[in-house]
Coordinates of N, CA and C and ligand atoms in Angstrom, one line a residue:
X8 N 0.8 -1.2 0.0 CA 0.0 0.0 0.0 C 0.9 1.3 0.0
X9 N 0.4 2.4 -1.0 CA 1.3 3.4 -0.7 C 0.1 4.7 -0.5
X10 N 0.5 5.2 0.1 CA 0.2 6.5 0.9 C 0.1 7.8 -0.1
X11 N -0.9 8.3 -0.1 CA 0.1 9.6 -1.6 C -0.8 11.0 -0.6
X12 N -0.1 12.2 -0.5 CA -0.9 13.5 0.7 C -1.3 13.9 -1.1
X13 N -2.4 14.9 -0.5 CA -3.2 15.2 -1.4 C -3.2 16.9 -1.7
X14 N -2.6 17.2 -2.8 CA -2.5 18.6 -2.4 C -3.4 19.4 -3.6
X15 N -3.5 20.7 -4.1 CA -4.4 21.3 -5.0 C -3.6 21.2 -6.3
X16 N -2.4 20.3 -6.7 CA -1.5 20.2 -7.4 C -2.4 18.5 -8.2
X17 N -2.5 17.8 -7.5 CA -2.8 16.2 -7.4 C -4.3 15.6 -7.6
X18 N -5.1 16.4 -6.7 CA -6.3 15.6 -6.0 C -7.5 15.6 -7.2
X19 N -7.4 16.4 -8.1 CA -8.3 16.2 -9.2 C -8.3 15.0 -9.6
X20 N -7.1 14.2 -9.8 CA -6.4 12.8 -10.8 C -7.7 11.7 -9.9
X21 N -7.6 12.2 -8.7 CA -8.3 10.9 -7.7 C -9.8 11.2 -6.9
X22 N -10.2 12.5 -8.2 CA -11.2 12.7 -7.4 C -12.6 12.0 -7.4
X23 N -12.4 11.2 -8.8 CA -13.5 10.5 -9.2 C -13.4 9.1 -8.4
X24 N -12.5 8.2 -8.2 CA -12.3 7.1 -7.2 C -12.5 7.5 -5.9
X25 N -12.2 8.8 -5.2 CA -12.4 9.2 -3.8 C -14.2 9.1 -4.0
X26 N -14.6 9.7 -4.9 CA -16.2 9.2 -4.8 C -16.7 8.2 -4.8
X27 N -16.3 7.2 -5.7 CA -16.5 5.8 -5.9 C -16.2 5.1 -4.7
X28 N -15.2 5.2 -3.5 CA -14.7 5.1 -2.3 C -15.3 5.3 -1.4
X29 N -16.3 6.4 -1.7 CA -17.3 6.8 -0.7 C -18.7 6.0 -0.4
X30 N -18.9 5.9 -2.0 CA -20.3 5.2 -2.2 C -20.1 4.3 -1.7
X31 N -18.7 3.4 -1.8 CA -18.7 2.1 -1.7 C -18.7 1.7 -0.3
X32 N -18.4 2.8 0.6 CA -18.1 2.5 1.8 C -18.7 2.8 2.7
X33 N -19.7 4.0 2.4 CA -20.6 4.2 3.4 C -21.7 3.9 3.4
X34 N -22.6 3.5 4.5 CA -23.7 2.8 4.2 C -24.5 4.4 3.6
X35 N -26.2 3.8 3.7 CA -27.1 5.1 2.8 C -27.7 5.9 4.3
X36 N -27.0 5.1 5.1 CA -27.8 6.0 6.3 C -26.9 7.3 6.2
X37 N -25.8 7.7 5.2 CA -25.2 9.1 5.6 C -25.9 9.5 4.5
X38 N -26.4 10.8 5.0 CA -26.6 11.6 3.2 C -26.3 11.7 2.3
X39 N -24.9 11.8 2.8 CA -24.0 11.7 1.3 C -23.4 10.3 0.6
X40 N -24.3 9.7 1.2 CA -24.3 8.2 0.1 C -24.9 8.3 -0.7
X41 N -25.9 9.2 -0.7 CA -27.1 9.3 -1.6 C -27.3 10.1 -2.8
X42 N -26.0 10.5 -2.4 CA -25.5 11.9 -3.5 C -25.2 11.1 -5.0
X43 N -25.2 11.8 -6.3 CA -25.3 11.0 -7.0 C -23.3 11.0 -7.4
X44 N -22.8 10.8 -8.5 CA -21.0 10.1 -8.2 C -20.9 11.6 -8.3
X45 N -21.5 12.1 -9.3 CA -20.9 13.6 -10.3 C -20.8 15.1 -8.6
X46 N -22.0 14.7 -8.2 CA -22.1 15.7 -6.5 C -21.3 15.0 -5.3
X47 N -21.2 13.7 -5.1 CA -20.0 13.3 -4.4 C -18.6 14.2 -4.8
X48 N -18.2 14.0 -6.2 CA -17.2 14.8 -6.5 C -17.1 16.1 -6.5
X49 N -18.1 16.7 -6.7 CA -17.8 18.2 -6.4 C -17.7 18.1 -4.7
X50 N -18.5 17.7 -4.2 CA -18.8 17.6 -2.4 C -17.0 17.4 -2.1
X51 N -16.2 16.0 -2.5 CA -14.9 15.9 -2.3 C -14.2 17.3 -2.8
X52 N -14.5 17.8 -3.5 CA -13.9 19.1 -4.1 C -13.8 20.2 -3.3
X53 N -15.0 20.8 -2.8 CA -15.0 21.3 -1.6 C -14.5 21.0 -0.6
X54 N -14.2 19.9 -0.2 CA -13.5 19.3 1.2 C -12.2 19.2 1.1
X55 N -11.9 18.6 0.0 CA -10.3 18.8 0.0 C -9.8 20.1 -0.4
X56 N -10.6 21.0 -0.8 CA -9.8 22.4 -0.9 C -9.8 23.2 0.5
X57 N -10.6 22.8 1.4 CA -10.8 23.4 2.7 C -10.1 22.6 3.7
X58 N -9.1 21.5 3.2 CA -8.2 20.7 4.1 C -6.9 20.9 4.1
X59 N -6.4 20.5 5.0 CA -4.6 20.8 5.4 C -4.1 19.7 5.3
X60 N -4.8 18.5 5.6 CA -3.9 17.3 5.7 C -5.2 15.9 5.2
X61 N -4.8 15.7 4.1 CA -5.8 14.9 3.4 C -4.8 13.7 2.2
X62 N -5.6 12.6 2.4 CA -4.9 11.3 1.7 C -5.0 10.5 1.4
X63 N -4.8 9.5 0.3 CA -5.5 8.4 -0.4 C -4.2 7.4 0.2
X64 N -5.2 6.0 -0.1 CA -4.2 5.1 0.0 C -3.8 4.2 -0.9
X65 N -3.2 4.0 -2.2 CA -3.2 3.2 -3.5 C -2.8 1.7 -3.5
X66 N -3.3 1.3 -4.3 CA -3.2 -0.4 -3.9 C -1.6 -0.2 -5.3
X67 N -0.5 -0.6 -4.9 CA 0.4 -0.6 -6.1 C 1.1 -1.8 -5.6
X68 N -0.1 -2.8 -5.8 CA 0.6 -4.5 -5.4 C 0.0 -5.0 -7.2
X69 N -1.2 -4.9 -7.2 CA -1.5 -5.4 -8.6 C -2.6 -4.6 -8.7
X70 N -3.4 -3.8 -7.9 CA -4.4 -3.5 -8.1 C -4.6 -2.0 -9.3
X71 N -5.7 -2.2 -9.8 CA -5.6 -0.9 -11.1 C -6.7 -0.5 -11.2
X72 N -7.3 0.1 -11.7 CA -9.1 0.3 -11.6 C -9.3 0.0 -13.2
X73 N -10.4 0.1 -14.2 CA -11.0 -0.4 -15.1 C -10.1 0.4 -16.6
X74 N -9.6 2.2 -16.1 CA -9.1 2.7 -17.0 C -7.2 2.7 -16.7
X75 N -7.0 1.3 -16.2 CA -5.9 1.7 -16.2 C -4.7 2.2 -14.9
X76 N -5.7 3.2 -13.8 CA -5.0 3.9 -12.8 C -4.8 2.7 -11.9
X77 N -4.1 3.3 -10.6 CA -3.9 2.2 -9.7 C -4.9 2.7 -8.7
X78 N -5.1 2.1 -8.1 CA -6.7 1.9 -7.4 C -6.7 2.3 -6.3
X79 N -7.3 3.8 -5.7 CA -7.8 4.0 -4.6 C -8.4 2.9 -3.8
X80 N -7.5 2.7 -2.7 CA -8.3 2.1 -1.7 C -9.0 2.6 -1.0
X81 N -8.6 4.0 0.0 CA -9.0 4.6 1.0 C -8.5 5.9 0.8
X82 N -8.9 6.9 1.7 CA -8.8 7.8 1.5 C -9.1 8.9 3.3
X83 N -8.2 10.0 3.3 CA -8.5 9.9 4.8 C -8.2 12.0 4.2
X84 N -9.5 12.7 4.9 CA -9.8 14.0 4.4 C -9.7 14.9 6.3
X85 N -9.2 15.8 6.2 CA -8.7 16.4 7.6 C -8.6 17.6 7.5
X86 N -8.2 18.5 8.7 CA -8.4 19.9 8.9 C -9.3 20.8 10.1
X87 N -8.4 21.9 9.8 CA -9.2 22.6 10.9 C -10.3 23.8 10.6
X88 N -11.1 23.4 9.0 CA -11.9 24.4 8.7 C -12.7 23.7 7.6
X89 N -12.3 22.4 7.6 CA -13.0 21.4 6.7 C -14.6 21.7 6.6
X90 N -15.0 22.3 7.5 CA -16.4 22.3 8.0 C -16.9 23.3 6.7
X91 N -16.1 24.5 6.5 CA -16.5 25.5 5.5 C -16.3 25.3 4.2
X92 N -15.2 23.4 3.9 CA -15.9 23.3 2.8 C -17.1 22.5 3.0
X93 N -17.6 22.2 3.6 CA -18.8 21.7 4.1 C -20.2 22.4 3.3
X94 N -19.8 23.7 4.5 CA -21.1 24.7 3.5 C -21.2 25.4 2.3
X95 N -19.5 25.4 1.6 CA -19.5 25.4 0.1 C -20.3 25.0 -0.1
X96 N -19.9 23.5 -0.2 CA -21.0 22.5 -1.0 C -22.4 22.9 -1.0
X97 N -22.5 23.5 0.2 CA -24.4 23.4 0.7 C -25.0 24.7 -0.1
X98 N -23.8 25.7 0.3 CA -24.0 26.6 -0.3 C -24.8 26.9 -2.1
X99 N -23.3 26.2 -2.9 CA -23.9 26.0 -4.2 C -24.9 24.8 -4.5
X100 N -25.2 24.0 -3.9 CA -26.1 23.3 -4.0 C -27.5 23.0 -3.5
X101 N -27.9 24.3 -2.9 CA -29.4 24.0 -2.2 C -30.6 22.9 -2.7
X102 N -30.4 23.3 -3.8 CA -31.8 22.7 -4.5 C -31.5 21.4 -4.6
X103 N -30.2 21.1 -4.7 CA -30.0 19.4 -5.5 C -30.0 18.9 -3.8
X104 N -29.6 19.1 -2.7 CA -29.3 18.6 -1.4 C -30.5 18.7 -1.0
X105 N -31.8 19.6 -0.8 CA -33.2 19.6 -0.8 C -33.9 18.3 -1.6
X106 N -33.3 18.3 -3.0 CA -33.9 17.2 -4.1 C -34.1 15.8 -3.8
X107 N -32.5 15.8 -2.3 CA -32.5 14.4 -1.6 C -33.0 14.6 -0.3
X108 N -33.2 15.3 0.3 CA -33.8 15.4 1.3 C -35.4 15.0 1.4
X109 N -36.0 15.4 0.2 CA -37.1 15.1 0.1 C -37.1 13.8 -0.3
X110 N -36.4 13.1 -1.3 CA -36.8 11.8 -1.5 C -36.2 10.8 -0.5
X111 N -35.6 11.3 0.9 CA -35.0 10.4 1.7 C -35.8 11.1 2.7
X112 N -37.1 11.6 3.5 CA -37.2 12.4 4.3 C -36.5 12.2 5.6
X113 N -36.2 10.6 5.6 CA -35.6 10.5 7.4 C -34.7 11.6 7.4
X114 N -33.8 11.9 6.7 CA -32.5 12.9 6.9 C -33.6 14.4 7.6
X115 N -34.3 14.6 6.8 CA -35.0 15.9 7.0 C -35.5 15.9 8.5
X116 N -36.3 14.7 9.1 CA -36.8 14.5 10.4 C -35.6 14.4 11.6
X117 N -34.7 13.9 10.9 CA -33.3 13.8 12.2 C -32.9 15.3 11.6
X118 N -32.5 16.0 10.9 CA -32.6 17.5 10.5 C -32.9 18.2 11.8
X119 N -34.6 18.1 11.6 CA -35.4 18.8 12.3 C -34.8 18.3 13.8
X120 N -35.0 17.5 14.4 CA -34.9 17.1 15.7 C -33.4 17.6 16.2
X121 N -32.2 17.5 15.4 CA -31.0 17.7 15.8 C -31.0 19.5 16.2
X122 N -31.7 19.9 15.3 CA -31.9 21.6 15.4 C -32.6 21.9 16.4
X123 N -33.6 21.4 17.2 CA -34.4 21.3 18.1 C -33.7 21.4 19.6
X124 N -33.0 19.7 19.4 CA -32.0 19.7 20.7 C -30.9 20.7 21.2
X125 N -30.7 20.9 19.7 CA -29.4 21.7 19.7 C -29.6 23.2 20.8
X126 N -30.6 23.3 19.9 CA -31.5 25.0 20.5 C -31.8 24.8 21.8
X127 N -32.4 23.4 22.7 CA -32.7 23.7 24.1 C -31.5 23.1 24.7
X128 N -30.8 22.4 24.3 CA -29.7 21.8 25.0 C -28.4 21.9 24.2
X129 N -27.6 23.4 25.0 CA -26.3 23.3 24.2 C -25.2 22.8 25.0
X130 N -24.4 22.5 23.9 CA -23.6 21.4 24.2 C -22.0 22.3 24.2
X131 N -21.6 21.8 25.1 CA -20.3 22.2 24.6 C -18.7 22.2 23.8
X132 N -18.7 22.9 23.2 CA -17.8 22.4 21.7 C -16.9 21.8 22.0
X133 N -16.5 20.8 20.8 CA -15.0 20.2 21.2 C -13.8 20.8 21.6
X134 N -13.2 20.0 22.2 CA -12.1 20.9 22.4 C -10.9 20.9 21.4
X135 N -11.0 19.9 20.2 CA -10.1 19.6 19.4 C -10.6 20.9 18.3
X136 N -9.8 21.5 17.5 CA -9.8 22.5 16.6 C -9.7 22.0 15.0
X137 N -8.8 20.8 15.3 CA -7.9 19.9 14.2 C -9.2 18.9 14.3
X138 N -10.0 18.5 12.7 CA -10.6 17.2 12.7 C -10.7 16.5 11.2
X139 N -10.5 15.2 12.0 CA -10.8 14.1 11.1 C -12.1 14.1 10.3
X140 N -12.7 15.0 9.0 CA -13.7 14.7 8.5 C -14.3 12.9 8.0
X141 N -13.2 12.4 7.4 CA -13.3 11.7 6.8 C -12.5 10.2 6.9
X142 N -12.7 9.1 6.9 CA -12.0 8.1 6.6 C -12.6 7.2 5.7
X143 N -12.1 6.3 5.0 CA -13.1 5.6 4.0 C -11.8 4.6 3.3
X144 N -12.5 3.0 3.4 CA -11.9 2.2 3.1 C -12.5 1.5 2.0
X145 N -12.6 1.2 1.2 CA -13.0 0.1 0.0 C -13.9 -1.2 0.7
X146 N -14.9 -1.4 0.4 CA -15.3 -2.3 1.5 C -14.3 -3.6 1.4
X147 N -14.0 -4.2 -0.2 CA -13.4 -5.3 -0.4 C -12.1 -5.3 0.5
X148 N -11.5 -3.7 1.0 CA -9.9 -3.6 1.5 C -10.4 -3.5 2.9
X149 N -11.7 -3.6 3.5 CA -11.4 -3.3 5.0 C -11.4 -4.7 5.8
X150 N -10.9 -4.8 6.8 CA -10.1 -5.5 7.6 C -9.3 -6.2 7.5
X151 N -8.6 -5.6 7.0 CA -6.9 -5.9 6.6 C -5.9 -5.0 7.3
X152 N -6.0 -3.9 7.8 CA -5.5 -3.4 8.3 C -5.0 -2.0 8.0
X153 N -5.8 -1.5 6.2 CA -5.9 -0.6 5.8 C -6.0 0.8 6.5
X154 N -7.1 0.6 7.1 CA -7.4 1.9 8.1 C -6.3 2.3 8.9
X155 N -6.1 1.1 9.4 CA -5.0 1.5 10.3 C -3.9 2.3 9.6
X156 N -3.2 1.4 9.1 CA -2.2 2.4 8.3 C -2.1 3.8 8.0
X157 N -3.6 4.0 6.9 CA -3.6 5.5 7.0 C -4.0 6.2 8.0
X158 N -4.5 5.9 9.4 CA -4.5 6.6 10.9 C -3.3 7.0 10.9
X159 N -2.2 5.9 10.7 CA -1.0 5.9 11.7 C -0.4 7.2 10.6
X160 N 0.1 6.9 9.5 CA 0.6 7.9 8.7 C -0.1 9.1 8.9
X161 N -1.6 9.5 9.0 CA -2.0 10.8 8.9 C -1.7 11.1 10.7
X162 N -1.6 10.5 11.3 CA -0.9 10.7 12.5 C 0.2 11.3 12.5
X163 N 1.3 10.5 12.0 CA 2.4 10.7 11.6 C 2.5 12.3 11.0
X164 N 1.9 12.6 9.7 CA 1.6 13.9 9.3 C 1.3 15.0 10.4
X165 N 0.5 14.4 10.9 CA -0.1 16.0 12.6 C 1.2 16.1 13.0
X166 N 2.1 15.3 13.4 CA 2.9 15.3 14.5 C 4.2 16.3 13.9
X167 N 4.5 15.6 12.2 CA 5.6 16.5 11.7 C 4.9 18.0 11.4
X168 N 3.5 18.3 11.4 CA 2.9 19.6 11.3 C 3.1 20.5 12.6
X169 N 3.3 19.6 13.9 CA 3.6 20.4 15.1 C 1.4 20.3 15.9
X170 N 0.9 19.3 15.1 CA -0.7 19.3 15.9 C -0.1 18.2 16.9
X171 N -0.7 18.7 18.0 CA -0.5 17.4 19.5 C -1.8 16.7 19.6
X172 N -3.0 17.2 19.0 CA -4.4 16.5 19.3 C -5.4 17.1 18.2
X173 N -6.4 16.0 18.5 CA -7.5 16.1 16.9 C -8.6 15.3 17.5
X174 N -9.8 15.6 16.9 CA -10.6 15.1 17.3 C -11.6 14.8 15.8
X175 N -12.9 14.0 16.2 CA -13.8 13.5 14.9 C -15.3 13.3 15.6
X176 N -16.0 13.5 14.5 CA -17.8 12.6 15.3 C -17.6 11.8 14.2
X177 N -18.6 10.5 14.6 CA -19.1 10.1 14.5 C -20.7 9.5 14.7
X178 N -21.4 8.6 13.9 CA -22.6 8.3 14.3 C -23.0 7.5 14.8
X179 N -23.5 7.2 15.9 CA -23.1 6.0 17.0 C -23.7 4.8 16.6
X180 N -24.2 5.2 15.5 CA -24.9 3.3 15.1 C -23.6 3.0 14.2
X181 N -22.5 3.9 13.9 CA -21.6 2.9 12.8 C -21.0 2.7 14.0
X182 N -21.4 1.3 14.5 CA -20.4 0.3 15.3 C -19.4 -0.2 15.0
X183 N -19.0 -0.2 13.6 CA -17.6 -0.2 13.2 C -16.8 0.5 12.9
X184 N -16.8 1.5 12.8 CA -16.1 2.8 13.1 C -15.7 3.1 14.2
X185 N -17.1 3.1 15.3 CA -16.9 3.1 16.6 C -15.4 2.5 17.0
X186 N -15.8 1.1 17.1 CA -14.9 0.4 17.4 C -13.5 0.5 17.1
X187 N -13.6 1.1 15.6 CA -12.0 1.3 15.2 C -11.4 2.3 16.0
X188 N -12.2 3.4 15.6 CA -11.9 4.8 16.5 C -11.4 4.2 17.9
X189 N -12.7 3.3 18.6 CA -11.9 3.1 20.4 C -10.5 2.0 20.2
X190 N -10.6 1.2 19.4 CA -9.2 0.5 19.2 C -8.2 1.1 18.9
X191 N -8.5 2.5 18.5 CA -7.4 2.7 17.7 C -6.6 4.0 18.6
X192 N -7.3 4.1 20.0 CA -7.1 5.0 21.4 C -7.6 6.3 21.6
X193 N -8.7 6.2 20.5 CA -9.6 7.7 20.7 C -10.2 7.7 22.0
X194 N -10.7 9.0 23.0 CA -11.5 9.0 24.1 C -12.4 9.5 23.6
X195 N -13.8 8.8 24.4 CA -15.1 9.8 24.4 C -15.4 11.3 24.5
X196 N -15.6 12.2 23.5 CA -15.6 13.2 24.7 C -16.9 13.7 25.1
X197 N -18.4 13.3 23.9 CA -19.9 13.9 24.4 C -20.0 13.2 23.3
X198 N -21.6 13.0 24.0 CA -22.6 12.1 22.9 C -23.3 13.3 22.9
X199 N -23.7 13.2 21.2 CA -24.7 14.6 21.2 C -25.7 13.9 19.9
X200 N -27.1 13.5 20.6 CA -28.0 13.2 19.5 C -27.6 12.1 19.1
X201 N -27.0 11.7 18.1 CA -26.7 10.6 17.4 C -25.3 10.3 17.1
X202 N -24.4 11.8 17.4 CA -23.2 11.6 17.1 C -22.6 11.5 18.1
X203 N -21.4 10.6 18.3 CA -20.3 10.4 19.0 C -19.0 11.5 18.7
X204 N -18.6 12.3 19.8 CA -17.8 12.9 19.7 C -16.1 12.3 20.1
X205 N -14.9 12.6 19.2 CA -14.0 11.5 19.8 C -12.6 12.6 19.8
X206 N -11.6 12.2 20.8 CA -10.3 13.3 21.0 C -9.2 12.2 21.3
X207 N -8.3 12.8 20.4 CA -6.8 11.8 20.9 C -5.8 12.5 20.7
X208 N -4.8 12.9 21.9 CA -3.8 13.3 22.4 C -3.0 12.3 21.5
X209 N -1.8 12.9 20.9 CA -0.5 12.4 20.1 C 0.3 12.6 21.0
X210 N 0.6 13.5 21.8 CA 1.4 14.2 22.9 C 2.8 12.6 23.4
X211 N 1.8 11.9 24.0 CA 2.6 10.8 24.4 C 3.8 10.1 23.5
Ligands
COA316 C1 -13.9 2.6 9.7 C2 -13.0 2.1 8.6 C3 -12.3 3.3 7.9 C4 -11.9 1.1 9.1 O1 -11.1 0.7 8.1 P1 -10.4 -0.8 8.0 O2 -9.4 -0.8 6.9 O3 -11.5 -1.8 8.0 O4 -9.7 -0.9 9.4 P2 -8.6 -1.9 10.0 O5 -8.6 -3.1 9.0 O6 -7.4 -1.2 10.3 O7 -9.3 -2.3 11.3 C5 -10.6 -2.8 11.3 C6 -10.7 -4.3 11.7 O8 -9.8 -5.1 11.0 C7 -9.1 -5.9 11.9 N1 -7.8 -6.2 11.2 C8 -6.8 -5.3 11.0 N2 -5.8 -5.9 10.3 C9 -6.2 -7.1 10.0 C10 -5.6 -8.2 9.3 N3 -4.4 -8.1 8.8 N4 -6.3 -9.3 9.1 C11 -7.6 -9.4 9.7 N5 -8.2 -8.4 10.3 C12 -7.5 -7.3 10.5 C13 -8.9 -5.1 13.1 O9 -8.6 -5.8 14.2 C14 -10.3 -4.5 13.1 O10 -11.2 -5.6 13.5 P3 -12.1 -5.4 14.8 O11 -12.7 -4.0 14.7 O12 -13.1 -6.5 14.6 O13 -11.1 -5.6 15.9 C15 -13.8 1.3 7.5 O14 -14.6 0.3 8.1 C16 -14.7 2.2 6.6 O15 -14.3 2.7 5.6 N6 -16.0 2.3 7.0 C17 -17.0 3.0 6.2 C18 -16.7 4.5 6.2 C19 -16.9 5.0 7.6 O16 -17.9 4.7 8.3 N7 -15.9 5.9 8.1 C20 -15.9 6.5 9.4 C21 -16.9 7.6 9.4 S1 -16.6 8.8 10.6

């Protein structure tokens, strides 16, 4: 497996497999499974231009994809403002993210209720500034040990950037993510609604 950091030089080459990577890996309970490949990629577009530390993982043992390239496995998207490409996306896309909203309404009803709680019960922000948007493994490449790897490397990356800690949410029904996150020495830091909040000190 090789590692490749993803910069505004590069990340166009891999932006159509980071989508295809997504679909493939997340289930449809995230919204953005449901996006179609062409708005996944712009959605990755926005994210990775609003990231500092973002990266694929390539299979360069035999693997290639159908045209040829060598085949995104995974891919791991980070930063401390990722969030604003976040609202990019939302930004230029109202109508098409509404278009799924309505044909998936559950998003719209957990929508509504998160906005609800939020408003009578606020929570207090993470303390991590630095976050993990993203990780995403190929379903065929996960449990092998893929994830891990790019944890450890994009770890690796915080530490030669001078970050001592980072944090991520998650959605507490992906019990396998859960699990990797707690295997992999993240702490709890607030359940909020549906999301798991998670912090890990590099320091040591
Ligand atoms: C979460 C995710 C990134 C983990 O990636 P992964 O490549 O499967 O992770 P790893 O292989 O390093 O570890 C996962 C499991 O594989 C096991 N494993 C690791 N190396 C292994 C090996 N060589 N052989 C067999 N199993 C192995 C680990 O012990 C772990 O199993 P366990 O949780 O049952 O103990 C992946 O499941 C994924 O892409 N999920 C969908 C997207 C997602 O939900 N992302 C997180 C959103 S916040």
């Amino acid at each position: 497996m090789k590692i490749v950091e993803l910069s505004k030089d590069n990340y166009a080459l891999y932006l159509q497999q980071i989508a295809e990577v997504h679909m493939n890996a997340y289930s449809k309970k995230h919204l953005t499974a449901n996006f179609s490949q062409q708005k996944l990629e712009e959605y990755y577009r926005c994210l990775i231009e609003a990231s500092e530390l973002s990266s694929i993982c390539l299979d360069d043992s035999s693997g290639q994809n159908e045209i040829g390239e060598p085949l995104v496995v995974g891919f791991v998207i980070a930063g401390s403002a990722v969030s604003k490409g976040v609202a990019k996306f939302l930004s230029l896309n109202r109508l098409y993210v509404f278009s799924v909203l309505l044909r998936k309404p559950r998003f719209l009803i957990e929508k509504f209720f998160v906005t609800i709680i939020s408003i009578v019960k606020k929570s207090k922000p993470s303390a991590a500034k630095f976050r993990l948007m993203s990780i995403s493994v190929r379903s065929s490449f996960q449990s092998k040990g893929v994830g891990k790897i790019m944890l450890d490397c994009f770890e690796q990356g915080l530490i030669n950037h001078g970050i001592k800690s980072y944090g991520l949410s998650v959605r507490g029904e992906n019990v396998r993510a859960v699990s990797f996150y707690e295997k992999n020495g993240f702490k709890l830091e607030k359940v909020s609604h549906d999301s798991k909040y998670y912090f890990k000190n590099l320091g040591q």
